[in-house]
XYZ file of N, CA, C and O in Angstrom:
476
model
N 0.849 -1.180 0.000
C 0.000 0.000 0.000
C 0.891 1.239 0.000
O 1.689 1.532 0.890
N 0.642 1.947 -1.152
C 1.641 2.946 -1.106
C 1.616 4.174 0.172
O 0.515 4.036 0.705
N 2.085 4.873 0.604
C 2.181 5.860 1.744
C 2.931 7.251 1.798
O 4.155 7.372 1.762
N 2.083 8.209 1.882
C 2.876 9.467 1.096
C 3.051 10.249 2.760
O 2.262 10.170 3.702
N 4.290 10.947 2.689
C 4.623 12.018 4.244
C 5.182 13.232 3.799
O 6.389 13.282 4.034
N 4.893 13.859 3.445
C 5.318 15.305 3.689
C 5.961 16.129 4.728
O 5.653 16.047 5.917
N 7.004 17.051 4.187
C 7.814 17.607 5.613
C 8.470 18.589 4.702
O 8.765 18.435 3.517
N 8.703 19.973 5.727
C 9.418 21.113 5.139
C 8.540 22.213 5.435
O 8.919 23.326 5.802
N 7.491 21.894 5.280
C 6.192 23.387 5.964
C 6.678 24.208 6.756
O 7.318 23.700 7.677
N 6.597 25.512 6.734
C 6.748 26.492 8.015
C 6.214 27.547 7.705
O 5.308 27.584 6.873
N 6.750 28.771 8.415
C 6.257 30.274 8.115
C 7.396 30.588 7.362
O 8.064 29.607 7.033
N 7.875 31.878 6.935
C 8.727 32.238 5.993
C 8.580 33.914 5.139
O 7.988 34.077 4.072
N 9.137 34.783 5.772
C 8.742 36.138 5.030
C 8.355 36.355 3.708
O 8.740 35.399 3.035
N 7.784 37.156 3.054
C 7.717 36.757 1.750
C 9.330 37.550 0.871
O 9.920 38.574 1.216
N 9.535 36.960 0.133
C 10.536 36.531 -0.543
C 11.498 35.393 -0.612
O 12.222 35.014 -1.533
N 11.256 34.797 1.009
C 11.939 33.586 1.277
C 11.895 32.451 0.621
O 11.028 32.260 -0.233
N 12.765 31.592 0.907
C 12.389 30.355 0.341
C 11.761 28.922 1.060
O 11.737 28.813 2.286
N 11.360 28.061 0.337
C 10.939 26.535 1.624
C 11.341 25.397 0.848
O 11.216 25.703 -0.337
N 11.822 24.075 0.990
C 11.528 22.908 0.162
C 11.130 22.340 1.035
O 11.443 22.132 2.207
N 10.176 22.014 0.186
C 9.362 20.450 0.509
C 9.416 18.966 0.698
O 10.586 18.841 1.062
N 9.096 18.204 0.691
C 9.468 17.068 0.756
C 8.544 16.234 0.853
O 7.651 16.612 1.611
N 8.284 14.571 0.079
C 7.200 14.056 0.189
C 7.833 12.562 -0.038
O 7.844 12.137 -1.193
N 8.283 11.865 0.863
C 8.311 10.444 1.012
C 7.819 9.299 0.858
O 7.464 8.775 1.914
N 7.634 8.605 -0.220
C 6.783 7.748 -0.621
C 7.441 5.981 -0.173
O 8.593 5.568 -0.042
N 6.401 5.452 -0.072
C 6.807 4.138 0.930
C 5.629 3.288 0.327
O 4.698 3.905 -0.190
N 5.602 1.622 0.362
C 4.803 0.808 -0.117
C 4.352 1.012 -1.975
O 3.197 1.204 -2.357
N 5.367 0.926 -2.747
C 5.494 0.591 -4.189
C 6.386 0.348 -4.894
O 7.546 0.490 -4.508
N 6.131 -0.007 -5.901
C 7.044 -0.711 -6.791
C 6.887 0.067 -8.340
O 7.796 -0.132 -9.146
N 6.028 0.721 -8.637
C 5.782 1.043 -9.623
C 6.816 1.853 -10.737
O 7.434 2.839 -10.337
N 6.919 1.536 -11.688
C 8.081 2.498 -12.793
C 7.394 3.644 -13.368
O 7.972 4.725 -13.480
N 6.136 3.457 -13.756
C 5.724 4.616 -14.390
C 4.796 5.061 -13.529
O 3.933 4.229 -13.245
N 4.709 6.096 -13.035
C 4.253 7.063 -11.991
C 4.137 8.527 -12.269
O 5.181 9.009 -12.709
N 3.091 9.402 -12.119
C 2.826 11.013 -11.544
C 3.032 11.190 -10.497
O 2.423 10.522 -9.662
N 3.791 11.971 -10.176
C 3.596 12.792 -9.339
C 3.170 14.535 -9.032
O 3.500 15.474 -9.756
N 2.439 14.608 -7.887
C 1.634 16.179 -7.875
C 2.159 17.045 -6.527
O 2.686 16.528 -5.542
N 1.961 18.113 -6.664
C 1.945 18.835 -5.220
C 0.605 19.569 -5.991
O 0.285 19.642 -7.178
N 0.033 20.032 -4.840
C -1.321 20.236 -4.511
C -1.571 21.715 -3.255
O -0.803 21.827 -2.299
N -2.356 22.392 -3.414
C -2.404 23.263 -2.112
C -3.851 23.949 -2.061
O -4.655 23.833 -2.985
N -4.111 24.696 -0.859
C -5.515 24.716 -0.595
C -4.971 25.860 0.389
O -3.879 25.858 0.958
N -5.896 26.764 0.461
C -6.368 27.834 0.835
C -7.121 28.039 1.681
O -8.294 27.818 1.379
N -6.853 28.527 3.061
C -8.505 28.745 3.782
C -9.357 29.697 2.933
O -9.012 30.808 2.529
N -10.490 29.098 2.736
C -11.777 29.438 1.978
C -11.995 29.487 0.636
O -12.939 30.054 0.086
N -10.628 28.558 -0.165
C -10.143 28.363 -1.360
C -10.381 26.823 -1.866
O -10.391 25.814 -1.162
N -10.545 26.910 -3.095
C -10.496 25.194 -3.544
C -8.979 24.661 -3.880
O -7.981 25.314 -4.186
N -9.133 23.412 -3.734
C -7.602 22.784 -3.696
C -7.481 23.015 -5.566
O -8.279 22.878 -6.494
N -5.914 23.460 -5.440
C -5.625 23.880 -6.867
C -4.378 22.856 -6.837
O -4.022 22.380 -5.759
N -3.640 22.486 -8.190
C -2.453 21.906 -8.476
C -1.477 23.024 -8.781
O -1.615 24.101 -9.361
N -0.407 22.401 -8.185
C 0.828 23.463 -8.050
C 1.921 23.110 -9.010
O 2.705 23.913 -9.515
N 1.886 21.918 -9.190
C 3.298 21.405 -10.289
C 3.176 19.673 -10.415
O 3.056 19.046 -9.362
N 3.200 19.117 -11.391
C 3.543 17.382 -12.031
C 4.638 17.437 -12.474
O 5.206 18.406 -12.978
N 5.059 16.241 -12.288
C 6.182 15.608 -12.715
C 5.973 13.987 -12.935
O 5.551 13.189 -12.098
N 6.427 13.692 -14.430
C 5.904 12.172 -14.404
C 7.177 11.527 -14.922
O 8.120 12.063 -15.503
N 6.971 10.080 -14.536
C 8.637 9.351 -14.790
C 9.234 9.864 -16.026
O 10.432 10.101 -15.869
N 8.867 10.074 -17.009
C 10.134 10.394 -18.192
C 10.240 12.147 -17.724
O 10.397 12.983 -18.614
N 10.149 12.514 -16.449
C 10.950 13.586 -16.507
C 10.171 14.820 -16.843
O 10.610 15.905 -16.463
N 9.447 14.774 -17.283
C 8.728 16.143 -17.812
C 7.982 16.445 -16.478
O 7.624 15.672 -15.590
N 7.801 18.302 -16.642
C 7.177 18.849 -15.830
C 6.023 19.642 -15.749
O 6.720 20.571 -15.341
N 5.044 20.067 -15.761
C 4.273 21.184 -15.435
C 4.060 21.756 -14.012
O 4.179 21.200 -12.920
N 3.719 22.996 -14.324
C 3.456 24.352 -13.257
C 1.395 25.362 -13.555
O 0.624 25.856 -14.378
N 1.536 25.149 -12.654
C 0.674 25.891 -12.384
C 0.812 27.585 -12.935
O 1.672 28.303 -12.425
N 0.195 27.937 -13.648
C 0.957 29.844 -14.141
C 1.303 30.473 -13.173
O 2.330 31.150 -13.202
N 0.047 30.339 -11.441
C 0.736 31.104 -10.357
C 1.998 31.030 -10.165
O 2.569 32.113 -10.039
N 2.959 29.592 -10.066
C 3.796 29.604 -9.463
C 5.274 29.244 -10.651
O 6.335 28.711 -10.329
N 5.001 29.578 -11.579
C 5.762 29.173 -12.896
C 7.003 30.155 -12.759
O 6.864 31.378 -12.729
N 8.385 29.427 -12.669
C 9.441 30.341 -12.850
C 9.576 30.892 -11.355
O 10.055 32.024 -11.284
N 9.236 30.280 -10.163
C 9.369 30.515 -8.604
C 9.241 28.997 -7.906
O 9.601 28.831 -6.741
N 8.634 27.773 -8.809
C 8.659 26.782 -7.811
C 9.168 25.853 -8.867
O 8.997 25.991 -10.079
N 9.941 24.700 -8.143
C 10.282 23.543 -8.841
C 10.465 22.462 -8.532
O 11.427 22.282 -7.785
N 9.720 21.364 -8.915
C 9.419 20.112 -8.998
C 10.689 19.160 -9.324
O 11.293 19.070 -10.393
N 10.892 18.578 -8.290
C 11.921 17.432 -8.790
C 11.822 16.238 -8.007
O 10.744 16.281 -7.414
N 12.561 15.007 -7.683
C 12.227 13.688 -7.598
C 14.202 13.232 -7.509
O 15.261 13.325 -8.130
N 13.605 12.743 -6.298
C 15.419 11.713 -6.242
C 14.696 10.139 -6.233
O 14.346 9.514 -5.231
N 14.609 9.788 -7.398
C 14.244 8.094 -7.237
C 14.700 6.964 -6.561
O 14.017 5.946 -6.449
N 15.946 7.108 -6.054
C 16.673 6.589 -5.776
C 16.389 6.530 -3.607
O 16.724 5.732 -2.731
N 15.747 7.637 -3.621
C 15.015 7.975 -2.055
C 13.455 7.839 -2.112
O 12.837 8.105 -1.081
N 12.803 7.469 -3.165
C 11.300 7.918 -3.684
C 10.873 8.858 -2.971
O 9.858 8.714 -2.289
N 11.650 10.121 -3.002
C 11.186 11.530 -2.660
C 11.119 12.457 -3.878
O 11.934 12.592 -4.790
N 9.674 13.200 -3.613
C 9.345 14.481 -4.167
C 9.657 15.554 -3.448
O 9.523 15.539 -2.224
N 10.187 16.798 -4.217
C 10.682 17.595 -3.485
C 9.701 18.869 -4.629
O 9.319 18.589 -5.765
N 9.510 20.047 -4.023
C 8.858 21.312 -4.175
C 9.823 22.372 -3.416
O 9.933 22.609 -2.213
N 10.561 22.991 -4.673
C 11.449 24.381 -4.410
C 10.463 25.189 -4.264
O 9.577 25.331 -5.107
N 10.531 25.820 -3.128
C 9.814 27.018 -3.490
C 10.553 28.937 -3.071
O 10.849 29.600 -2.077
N 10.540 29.038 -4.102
C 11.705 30.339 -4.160
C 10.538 31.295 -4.400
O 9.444 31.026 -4.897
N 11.160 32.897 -3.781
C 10.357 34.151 -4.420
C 9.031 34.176 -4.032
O 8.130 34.540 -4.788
N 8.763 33.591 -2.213
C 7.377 33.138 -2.033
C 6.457 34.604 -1.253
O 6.876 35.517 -0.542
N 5.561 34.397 -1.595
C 4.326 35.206 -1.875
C 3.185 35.125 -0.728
O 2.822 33.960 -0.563
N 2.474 36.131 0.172
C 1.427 35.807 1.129
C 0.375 34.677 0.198
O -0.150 33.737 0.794
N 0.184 34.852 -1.048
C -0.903 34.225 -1.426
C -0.414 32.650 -2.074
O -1.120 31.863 -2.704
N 1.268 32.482 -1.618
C 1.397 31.080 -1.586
C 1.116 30.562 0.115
O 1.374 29.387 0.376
N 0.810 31.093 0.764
C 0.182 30.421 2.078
C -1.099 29.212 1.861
O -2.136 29.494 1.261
N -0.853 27.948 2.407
C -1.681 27.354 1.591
C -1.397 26.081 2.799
O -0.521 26.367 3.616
N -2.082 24.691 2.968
C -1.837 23.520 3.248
C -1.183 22.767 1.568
O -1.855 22.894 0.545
N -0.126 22.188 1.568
C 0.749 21.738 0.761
C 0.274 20.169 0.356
O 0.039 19.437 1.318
N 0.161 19.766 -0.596
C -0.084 18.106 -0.480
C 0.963 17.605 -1.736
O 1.375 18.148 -2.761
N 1.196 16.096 -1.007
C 1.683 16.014 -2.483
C 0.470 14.348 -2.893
O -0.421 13.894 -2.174
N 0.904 13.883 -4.150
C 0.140 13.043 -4.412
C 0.624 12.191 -5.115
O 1.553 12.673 -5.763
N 0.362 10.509 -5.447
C 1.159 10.006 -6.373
C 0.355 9.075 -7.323
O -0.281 8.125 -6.866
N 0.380 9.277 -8.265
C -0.881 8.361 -9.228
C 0.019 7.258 -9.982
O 1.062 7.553 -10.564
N -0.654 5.583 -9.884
C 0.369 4.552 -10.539
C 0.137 5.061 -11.796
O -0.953 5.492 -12.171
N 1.062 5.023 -12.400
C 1.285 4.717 -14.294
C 0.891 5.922 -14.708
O 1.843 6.551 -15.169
N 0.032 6.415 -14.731
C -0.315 7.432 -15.668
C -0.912 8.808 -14.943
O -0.756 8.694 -13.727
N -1.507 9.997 -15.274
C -1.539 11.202 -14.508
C -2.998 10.813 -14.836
O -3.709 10.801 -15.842
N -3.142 10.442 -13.290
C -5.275 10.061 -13.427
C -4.892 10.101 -11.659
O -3.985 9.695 -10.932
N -6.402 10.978 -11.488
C -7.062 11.147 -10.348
C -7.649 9.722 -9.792
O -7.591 9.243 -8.659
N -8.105 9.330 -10.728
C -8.496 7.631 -10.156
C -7.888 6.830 -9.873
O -8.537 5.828 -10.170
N -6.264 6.312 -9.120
C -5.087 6.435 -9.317
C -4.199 6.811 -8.422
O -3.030 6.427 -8.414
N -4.957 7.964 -7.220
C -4.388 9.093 -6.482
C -4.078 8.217 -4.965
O -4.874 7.513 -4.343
N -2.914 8.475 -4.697
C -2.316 8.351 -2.955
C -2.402 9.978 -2.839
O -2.116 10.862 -3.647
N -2.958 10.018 -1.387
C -2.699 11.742 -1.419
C -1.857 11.421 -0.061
O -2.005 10.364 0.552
N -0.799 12.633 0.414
C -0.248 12.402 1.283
C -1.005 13.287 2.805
O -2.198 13.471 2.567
N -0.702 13.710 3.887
C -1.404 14.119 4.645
C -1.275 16.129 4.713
O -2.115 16.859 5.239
N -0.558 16.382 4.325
C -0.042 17.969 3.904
C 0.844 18.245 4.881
O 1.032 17.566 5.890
N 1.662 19.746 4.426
C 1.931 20.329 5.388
C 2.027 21.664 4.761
O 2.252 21.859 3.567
N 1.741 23.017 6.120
C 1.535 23.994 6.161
C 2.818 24.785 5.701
O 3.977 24.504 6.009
N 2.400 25.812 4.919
C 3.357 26.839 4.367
C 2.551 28.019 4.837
O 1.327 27.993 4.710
N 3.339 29.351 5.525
C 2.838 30.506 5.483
C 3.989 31.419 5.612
O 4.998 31.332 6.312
N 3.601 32.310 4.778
C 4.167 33.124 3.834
C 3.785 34.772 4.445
O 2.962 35.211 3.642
N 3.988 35.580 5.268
C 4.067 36.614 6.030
C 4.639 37.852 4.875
O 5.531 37.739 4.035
N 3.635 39.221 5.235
C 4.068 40.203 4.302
C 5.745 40.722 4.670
O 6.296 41.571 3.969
């Protein structure tokens, strides 16, 4: 059963930076998505950045050219740079991991952790 943990959350002035971190445990799988995810008090959960095994990436436009998505396979950790950060990146953080292909039907979500981002 796969198992996702997140760690790296804190407060952080804005301009600062945070990485993330998301530990994955119970799989075997080669072809895999991975997501970070975030949510807003009084906001809907939006996607922040994918990354799927051959390497390719997407971003969200908010955070395009300030956050970055990468993966040490070798630790099955996801990691989320987040540089140049913003009050309105304050958010609960998730990450997520879908077998084989980028499908919601598919989804381990991990438990989050908090980012806040101070003027």
């Amino acid at each position: 059963q796969v198992q996702l943990a997140e760690s790296g959350g804190g407060s952080v002035q804005a301009g600062g930076s945070l990485r993330l971190s998301c530990v994955a445990s119970g799989y075997k799988y080669s072809w895999y998505c991975w997501h970070w995810f975030r949510q807003a008090p009084g906001k809907e959960r939006e996607g922040v950045a994918v990354i799927v095994s051959d390497g390719s990436t997407k971003y969200a436009d908010s955070v395009k050219g300030r956050f970055t998505i990468s993966q040490d396979i070798a630790a099955n950790t996801l990691y989320l740079q987040m540089n140049s950060l913003k009050p309105e990146d304050t958010a609960m953080y998730y990450c997520a991991h879908d077998r084989g292909v980028c499908d919601s039907g598919r989804r381990t979500w991990g438990q989050g952790t908090q980012v806040t981002v101070s003027v």
